[in-house]
XYZ file of C-alpha atoms in Angstrom:
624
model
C -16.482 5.493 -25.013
C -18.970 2.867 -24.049
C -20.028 1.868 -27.506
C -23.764 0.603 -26.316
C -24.060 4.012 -25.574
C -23.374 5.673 -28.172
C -24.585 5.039 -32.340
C -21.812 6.135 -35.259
C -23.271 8.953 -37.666
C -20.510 9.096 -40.105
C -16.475 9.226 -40.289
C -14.669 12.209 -40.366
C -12.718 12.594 -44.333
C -9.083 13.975 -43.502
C -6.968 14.291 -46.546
C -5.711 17.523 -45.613
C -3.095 18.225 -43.588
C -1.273 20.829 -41.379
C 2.948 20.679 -41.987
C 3.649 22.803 -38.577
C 1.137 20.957 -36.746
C 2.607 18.751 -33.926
C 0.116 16.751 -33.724
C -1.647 14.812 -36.347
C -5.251 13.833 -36.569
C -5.602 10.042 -37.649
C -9.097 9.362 -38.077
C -12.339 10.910 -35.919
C -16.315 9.984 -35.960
C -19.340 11.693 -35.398
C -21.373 10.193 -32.817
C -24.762 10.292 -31.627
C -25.250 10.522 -27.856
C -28.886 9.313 -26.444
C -27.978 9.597 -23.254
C -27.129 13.036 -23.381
C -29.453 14.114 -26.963
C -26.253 15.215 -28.578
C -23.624 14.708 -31.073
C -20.124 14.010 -29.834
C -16.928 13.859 -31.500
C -14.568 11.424 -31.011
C -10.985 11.690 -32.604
C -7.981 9.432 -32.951
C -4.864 11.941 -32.424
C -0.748 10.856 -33.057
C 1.882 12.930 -31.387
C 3.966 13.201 -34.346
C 6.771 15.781 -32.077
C 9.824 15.140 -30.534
C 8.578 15.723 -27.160
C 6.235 13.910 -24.657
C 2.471 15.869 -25.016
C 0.800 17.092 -21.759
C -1.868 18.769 -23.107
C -3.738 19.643 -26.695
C -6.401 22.359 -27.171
C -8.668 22.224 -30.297
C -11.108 24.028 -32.432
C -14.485 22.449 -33.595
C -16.345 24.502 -36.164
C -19.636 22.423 -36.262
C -21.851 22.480 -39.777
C -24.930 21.367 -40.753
C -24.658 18.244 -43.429
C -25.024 21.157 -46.186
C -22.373 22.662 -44.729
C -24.187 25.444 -42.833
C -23.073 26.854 -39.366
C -25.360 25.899 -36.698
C -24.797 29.081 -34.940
C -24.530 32.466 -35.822
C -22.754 33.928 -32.726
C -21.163 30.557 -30.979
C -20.335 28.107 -34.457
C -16.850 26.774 -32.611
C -16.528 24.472 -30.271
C -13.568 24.513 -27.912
C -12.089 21.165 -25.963
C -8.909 20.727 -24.429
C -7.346 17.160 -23.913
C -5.409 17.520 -20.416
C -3.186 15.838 -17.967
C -1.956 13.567 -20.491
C 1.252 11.535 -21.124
C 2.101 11.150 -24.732
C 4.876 9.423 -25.873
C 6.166 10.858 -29.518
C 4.761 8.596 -32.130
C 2.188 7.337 -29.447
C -1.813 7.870 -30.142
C -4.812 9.337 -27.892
C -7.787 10.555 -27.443
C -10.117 7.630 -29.119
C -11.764 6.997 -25.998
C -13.146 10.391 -25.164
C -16.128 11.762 -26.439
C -16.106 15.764 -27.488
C -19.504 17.440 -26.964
C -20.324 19.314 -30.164
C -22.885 22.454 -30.056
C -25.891 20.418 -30.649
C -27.368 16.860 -32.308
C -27.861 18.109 -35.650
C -23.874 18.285 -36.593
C -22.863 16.476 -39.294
C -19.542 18.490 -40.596
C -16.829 19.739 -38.661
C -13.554 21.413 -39.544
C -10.927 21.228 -36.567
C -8.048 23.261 -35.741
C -4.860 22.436 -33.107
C -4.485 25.621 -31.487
C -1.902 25.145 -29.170
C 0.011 21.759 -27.741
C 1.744 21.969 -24.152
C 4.719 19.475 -23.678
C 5.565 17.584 -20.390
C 8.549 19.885 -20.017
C 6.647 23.091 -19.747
C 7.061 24.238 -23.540
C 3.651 25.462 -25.603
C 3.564 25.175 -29.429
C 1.039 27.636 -30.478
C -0.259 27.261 -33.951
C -1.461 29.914 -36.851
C -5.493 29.071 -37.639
C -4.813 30.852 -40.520
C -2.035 28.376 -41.624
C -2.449 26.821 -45.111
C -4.995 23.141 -45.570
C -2.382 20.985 -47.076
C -4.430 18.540 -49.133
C -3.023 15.064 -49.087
C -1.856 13.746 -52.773
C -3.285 11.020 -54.153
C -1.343 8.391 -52.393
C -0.509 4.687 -54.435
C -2.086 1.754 -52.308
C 0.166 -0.968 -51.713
C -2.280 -3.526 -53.484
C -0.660 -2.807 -56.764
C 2.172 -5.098 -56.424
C 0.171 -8.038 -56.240
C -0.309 -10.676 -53.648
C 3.164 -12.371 -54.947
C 5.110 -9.099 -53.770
C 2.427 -8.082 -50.813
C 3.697 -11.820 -49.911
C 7.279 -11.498 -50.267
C 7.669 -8.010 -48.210
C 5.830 -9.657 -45.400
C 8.503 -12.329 -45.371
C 11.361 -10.202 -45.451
C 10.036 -6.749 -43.135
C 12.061 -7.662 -39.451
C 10.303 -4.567 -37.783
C 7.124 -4.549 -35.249
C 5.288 -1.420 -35.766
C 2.055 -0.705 -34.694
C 0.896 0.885 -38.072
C 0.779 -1.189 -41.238
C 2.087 -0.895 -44.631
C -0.553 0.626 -46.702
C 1.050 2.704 -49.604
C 3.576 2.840 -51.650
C 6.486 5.088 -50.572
C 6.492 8.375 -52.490
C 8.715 11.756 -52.985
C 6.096 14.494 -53.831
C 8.402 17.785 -55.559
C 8.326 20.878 -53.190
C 5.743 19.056 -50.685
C 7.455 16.195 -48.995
C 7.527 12.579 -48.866
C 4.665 9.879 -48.152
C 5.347 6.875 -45.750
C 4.434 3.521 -46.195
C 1.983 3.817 -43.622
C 0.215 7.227 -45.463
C 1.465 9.946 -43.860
C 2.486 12.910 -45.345
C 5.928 14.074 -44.170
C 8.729 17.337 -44.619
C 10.813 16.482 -47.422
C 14.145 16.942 -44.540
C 12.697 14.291 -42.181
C 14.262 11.067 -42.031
C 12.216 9.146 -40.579
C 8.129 9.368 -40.140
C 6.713 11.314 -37.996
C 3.921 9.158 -37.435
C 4.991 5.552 -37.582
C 9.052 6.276 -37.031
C 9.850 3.982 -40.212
C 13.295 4.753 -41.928
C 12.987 7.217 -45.225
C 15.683 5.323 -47.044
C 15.200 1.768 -45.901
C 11.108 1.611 -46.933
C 11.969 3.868 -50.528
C 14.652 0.737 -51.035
C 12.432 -2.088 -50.449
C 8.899 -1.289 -50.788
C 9.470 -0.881 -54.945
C 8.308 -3.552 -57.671
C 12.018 -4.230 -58.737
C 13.697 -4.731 -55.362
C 10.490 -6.868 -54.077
C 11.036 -8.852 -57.910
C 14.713 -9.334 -57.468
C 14.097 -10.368 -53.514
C 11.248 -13.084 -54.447
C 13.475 -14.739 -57.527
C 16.473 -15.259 -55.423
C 14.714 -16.732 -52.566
C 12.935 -18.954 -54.999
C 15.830 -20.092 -56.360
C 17.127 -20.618 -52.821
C 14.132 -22.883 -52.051
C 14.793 -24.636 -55.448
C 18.528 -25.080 -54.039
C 17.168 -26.824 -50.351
C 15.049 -28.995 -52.098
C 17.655 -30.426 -54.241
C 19.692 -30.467 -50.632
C 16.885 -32.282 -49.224
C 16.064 -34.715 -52.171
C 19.709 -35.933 -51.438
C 19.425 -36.502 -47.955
C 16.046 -38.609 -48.584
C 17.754 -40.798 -50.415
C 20.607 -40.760 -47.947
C 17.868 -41.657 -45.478
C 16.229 -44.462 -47.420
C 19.273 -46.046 -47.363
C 19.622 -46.380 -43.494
C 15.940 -47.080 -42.985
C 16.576 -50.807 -42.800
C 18.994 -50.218 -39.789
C 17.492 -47.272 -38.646
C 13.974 -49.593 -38.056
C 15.976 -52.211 -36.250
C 17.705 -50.098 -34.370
C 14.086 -48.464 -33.402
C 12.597 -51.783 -33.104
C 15.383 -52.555 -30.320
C 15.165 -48.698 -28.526
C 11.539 -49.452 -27.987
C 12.449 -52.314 -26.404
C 14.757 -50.945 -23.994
C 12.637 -48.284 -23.413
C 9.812 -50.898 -22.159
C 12.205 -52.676 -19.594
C 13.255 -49.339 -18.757
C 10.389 -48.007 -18.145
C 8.669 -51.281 -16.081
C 11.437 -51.187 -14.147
C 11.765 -47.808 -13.161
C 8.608 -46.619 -13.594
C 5.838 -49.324 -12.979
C 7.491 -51.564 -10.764
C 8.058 -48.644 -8.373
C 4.253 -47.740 -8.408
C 3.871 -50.775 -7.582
C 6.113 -51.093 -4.452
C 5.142 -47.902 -3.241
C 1.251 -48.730 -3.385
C 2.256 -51.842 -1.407
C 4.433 -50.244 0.938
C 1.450 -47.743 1.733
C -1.526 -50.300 2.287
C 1.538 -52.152 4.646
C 1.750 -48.883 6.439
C -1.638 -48.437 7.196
C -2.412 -51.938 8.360
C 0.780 -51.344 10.586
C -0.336 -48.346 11.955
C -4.056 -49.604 12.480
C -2.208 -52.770 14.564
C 0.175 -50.176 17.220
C 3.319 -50.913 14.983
C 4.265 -47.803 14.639
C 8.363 -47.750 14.149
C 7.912 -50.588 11.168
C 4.827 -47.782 9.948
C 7.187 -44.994 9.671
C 10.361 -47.113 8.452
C 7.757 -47.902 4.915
C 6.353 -44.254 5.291
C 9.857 -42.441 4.789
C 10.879 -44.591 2.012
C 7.363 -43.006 0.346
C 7.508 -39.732 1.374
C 5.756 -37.827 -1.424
C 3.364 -40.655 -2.153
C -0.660 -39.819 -1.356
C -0.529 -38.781 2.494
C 2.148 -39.753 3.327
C 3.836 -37.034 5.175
C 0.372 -36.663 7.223
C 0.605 -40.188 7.852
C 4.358 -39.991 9.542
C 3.232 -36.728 11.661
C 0.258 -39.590 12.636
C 2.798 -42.046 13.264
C 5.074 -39.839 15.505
C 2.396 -38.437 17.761
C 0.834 -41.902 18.273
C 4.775 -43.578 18.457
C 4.940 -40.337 21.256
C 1.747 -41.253 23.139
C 2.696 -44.807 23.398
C 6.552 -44.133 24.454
C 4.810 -41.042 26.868
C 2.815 -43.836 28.882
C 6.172 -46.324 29.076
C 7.681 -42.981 30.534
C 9.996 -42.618 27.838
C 9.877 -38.697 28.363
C 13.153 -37.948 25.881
C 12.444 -39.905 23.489
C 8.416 -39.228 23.444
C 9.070 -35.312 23.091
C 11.455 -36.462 20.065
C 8.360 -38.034 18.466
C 5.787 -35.092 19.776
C 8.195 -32.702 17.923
C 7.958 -34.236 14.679
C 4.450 -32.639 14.201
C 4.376 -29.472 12.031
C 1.506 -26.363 12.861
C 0.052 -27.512 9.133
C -0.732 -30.523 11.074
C -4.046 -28.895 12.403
C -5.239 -32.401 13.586
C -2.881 -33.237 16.367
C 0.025 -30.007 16.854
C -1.759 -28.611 19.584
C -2.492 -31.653 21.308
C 1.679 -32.892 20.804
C 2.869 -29.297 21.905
C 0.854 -29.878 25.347
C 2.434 -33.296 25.612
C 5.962 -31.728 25.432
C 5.607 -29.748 28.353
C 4.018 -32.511 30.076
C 6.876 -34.941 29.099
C 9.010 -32.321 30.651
C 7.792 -32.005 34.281
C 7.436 -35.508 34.344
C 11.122 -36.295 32.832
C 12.368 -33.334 35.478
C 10.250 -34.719 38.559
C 11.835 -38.072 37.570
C 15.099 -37.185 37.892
C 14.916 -34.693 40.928
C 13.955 -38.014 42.990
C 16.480 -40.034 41.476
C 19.418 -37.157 42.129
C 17.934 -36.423 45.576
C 17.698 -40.189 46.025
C 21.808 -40.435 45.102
C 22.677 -37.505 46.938
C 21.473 -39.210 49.956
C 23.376 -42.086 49.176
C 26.640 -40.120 49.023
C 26.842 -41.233 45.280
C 27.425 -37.789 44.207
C 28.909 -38.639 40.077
C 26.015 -40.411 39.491
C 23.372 -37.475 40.751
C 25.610 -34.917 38.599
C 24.423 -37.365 35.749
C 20.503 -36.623 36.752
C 21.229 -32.860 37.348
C 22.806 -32.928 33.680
C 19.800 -34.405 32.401
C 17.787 -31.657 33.749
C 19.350 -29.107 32.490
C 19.160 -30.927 28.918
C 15.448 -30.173 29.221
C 15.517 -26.794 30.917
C 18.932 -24.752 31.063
C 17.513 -22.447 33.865
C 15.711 -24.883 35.608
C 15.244 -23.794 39.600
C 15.571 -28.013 40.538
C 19.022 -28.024 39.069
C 20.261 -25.164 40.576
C 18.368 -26.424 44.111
C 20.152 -29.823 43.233
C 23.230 -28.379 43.171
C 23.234 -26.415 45.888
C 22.147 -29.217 47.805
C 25.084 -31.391 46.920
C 27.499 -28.894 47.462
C 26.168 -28.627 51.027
C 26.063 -32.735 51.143
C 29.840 -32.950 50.106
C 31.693 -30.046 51.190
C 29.664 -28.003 54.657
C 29.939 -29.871 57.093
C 33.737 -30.772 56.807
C 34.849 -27.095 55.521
C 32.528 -25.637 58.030
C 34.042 -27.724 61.033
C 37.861 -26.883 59.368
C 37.031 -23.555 59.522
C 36.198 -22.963 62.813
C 39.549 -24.512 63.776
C 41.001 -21.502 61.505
C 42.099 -24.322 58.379
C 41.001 -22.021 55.975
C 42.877 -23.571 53.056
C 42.096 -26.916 54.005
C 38.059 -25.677 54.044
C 38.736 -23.839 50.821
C 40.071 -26.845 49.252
C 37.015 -29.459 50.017
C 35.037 -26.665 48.431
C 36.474 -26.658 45.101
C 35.845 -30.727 44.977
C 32.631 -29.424 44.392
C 33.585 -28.505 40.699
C 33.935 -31.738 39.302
C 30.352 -32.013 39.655
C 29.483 -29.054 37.389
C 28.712 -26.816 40.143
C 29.167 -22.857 40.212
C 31.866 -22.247 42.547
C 33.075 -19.002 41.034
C 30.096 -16.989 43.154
C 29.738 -20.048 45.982
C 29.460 -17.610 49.234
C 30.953 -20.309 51.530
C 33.806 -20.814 49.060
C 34.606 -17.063 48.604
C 34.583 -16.507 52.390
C 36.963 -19.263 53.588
C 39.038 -18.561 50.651
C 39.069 -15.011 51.770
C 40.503 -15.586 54.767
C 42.936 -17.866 53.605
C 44.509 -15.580 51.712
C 44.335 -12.858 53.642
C 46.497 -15.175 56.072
C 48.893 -15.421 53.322
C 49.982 -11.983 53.694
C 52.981 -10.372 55.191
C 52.049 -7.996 57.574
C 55.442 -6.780 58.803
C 55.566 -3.903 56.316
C 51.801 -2.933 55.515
C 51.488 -1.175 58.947
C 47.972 -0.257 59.856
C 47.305 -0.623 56.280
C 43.975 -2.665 55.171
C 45.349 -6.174 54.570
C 42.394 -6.824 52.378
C 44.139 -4.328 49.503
C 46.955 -6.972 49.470
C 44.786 -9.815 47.732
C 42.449 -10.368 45.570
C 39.936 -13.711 44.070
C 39.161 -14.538 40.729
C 39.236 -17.177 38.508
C 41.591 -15.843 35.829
C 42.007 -18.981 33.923
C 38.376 -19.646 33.546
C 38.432 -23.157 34.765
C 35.359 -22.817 37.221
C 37.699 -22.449 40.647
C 39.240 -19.229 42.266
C 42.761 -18.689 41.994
C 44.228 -16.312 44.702
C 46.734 -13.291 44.161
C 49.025 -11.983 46.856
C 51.016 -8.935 47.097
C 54.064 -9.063 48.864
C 55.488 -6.326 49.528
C 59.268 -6.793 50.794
C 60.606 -3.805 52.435
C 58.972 -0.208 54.231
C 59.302 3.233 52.318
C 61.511 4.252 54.705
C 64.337 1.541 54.238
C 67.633 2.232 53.096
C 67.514 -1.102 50.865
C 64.670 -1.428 48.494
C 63.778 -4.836 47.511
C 61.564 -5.440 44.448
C 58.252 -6.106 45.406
C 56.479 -9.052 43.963
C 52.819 -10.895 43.165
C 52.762 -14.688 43.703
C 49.568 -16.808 41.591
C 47.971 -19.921 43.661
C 46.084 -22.407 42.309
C 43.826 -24.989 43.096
C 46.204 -27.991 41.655
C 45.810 -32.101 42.082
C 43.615 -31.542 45.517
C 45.685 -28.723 46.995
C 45.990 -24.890 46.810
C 50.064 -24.410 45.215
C 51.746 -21.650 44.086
C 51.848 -21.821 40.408
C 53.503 -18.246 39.274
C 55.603 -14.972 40.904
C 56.384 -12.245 38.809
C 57.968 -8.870 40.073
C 56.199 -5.701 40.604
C 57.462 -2.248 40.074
C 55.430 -0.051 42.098
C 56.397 0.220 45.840
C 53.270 -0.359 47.352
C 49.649 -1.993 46.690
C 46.791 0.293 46.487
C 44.161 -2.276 45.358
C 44.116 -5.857 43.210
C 41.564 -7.000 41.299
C 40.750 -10.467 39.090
C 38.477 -9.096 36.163
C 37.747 -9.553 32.306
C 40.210 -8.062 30.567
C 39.238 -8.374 26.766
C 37.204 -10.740 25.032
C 37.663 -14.204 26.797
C 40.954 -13.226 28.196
C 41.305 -12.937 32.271
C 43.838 -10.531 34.096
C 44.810 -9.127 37.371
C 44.396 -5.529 37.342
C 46.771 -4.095 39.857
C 46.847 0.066 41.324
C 49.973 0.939 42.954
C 51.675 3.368 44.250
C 55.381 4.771 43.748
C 57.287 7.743 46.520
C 55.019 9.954 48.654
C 51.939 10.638 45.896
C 52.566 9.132 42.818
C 50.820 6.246 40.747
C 51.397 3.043 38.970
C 49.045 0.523 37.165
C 50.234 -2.877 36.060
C 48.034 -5.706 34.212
C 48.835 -9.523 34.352
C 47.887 -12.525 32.261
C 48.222 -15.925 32.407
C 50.117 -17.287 29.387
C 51.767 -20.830 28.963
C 50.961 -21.941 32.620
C 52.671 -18.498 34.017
C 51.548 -15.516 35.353
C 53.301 -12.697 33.078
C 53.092 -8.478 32.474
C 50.523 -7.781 29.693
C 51.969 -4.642 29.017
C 55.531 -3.282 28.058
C 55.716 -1.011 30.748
C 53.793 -0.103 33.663
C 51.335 2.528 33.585
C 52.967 5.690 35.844
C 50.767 9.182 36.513
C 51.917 11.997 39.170
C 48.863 11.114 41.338
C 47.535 7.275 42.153
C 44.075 7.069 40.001
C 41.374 4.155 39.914
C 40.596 0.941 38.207
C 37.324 0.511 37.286
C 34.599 -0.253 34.436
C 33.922 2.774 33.203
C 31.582 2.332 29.762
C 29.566 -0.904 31.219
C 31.222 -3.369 28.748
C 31.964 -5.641 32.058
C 35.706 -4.373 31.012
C 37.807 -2.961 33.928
C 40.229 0.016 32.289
C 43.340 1.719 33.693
C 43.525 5.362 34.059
C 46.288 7.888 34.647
C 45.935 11.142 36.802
C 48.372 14.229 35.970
C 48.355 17.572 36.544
C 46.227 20.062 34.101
C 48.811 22.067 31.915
C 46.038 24.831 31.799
C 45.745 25.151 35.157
C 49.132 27.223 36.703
C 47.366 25.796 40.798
C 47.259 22.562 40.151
C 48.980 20.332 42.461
C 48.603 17.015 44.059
C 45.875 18.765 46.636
C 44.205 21.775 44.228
C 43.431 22.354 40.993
C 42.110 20.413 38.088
C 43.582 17.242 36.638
C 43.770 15.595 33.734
C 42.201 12.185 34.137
C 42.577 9.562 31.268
C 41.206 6.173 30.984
C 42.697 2.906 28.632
C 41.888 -0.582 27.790
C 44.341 -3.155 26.975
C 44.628 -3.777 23.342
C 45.222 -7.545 23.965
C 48.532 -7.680 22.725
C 51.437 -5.561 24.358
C 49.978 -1.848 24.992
C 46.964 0.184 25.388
C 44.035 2.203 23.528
C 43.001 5.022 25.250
C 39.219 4.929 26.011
C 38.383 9.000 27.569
C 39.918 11.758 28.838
C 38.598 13.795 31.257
C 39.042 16.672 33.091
C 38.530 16.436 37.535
C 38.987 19.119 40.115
């Protein structure tokens, strides 16, 4: 209720009250209302339940202030307080107005006729229910100020409604609270305020408040002997204790001029020093006193200022590294001179990478090929992806290795052409997918293999390129196979390993094969970081075998316990796009009564290597 609004009339007299009620009625006004000509009521209402309160309807009977209705046919007034919250113990309504039946109430008699709780249950109550008059109630002023005094020292609870009467049993009624309100003789604690029945009828009484104020004055008697004793204890040691003040305070002074005033000092020096530096194009000494003051005035401002002007000045001696360094030093909060340092950067950068594309191109030229790597490196310091480098590189490749390994072979010295390629490493180039490399390499190992049993067989299914120790050259795998299907003597079949070692192409492992012939090799990721060669063979007139290689200590050796074996030869391939190749296994459908090696479905299933000594299979699926 705005109270500008609204002028009192009178206060409601309730000293009655309703024992099944579950609400209870605390105080109420009668209002007048200008705006709207009217009297209002306005009521002050405790939810004295158990429950939380939702809703509360009412009854107003309005009177006259002789206590006549004001209307024959319509005397009651009906308002219902809704979508509410009430907490038990918790109070509403004193900020809503209730419209009575016209401005000339000036008596009302109200009635709770129902109350809704939050959980859906209605207490209804009887309007014919007995007025409970409140009995006379003793006010608490009767103990005196000396006891009001002492129960306000010893009370420990906060409660909202204040001790006002004396706790009371009335015979056959009930009991009244501290705080005034009438209560059922079972309840045990008040339904309006929550205060213990037992704990306010034991202290709120003349003899207990007595007996509590003697003993704590006696108490007080016994700390001020206590502290009579330690004043003279104290006047005793005042002598020393002044000395020993005297010579703190002393301390305290050199302490603080020391740590204190003296630093002020130094920093306010080092500061105007700074300035004058900067003003005077010394900026490294500015920034040496500037970071030794950090959090003094402006000074971080003033080292951004420093850096981009140090920048500026190292920019034109075209000292591009070091000058984006200094440009990068400036923060976005530094609205004054970020965008101007972030433009710089990129301009530092062309210019540091147009630099050193003359001086590599200039050293390529020159044959000195180590010290263009250096420029190239520099480069890519600045840009990892940067098109000169990669231009550079090719470039050098072409200088150091074409036009020998092109000339070596045409005369058919493939290794010896393979070999002056893979000089080219040393100098940080990507050989690993070098065209020129691959294809001489190619051929060299193609020459490598024994065609005596392979009839018209592809030779190129007899070796493979990769670079399965990841050391940025090709290593080349060769199958030999050692005797024909048809011979009476088999001879193991084997794979032998070169590598690019000391200048030359060497063998560096063999290890024995088990299938009988090579369907395809391949150098591939195998897990994680780890290399292998994947190898497909075959085994008698239709069936399959899969093997997988590693290198470990220096040798080329069988990842797996044993070979992979199937009825039918099946692929190698990725087959989930993890840049994994995985084995498979074809066999013959159990389901399927046709199925042979040229109808019927198979059963097709695919692994990966588990990177220790077996396999994990990835699908199975079914192929006709």
């Amino acid at each position: 209720m705005v109270e500008n609004e609204y002028t009192n009339i009178r206060d409601i007299d309730l000293d009655y009250w309703f024992k099944e009620w579950p609400v209870e009625i605390i105080n109420g006004s009668l209002f007048y209302d200008a705006a709207c000509d009217n009297v209002v009521l306005q009521l002050k209402i405790c939810n004295i339940s158990n429950e939380n309160i939702s809703s509360v309807y009412i009854s107003v009977e309005c009177f006259d202030d002789a206590g006549g209705q004001m209307n024959e046919n319509d005397n009651t007034v009906k308002y219902f307080y809704q979508d509410l919250d009430v907490k038990p113990n918790n109070t509403f309504g004193d900020n809503i107005a209730v419209p009575l039946t016209n401005k000339n109430v000036r008596k009302v008699n109200i009635h709770v006729e129902k109350v809704v709780y939050k959980n859906g249950d209605i207490k209804e109550t009887n309007i014919d229910e007995k007025v409970n008059e409140i009995p006379k109630r003793t006010k608490i002023d009767v103990l005196g100020n000396v006891l009001i005094g002492e129960l306000d020292r010893i009370k420990l609870e906060e409660n909202p409604y204040s001790i006002e009467f004396i706790p009371k049993i009335i015979e056959e009624v009930g009991w009244i609270c501290c705080c005034g309100r009438l209560n059922n003789i079972s309840a045990l604690n008040c339904c309006r305020c929550g205060r213990d029945k037992v704990g306010q009828f034991n202290i709120i009484s003349k003899e207990y408040l007595e007996k509590s104020y003697n003993d704590y004055q006696i108490y007080q008697e016994k700390i001020k002997v206590e502290e009579a004793i330690k004043q003279k204890q104290k006047v005793k040691k005042i002598r020393i204790a002044k000395i020993t003040l005297v010579l703190i305070l002393l301390v305290f002074i050199i302490f603080i001029s020391i740590r204190y005033i003296k630093p002020a000092i130094i920093k306010k020096q080092q500061y105007g020093s700074a300035i004058k530096l900067l003003d005077n194009g010394k900026y490294n000494e500015a920034l040496l006193r500037l970071k030794q003051i950090p959090e003094y005035k402006d000074s971080k401002a003033l080292i951004e200022k420093a850096n981009y002007q140090l920048g500026m000045k190292l920019m034109d001696d075209k000292d591009y590294l070091t000058s984006i360094e200094k440009f990068k030093k400036v923060t976005k909060t530094n609205v004054e001179f970020y965008a101007s340092a972030q433009n710089n950067i990129e301009l530092c950068k062309k210019q540091f990478i147009k630099i050193n594309v003359t001086l590599a191109n200039k050293a390529i030229s020159g044959k000195e090929y180590e010290e263009a790597s250096k420029y190239i490196k520099e480069i890519i310091k600045i840009d990892s992806k940067s098109a000169d480098a990669k231009n550079l590189k090719s470039v050098m490749s072409n200088k150091i290795a074409y036009a020998t390994a092109t000339t070596l072979s045409a005369d058919h010295k493939y290794k010896e052409a393979a070999e002056i390629y893979a000089t080219c490493n040393k100098y940080d180039i990507d050989m690993v997918n070098n065209t020129e490399y691959i294809n001489v390499l190619g051929k060299y190992a193609e020459s490598l293999v024994d065609k005596t049993y392979i009839n018209q067989e592809d030779p190129s299914n007899y070796y493979t390129l990769g670079d399965i120790d990841n050391d940025g050259l090709l290593e080349v795998a060769v199958y030999e196979r050692n005797s024909s299907l048809s011979s009476e003597i088999y001879i193991p079949n084997s794979i032998k390993l070169l590598k690019y070692i000391n200048g030359k192409y060497s063998l560096m492992s063999r290890v024995q094969n088990d299938s009988e012939d090579c369907i395809k090799m391949s150098i591939s990721k195998a897990k994680g970081d780890i290399n292998g060669l994947f190898v497909s063979g075959a085994i008698g007139s239709h069936s399959g075998s899969q093997s997988l290689y590693i290198i470990k200590d220096g040798e080329l050796v069988s990842a797996l316990d044993k070979s992979i074996n199937s009825v039918y030869p099946s692929p190698i391939k990725e087959i989930d796009g993890g840049k994994i190749l995985e084995l498979s296994s074809l066999e013959r459908d159990p389901k399927d009564p046709s199925s042979s090696n040229k109808v019927g479905s198979k059963i097709l299933t695919w692994y990966k290597w588990d990177g220790e000594r077996g396999v994990i299979t990835a699908k199975v699926e079914q192929i006709h």
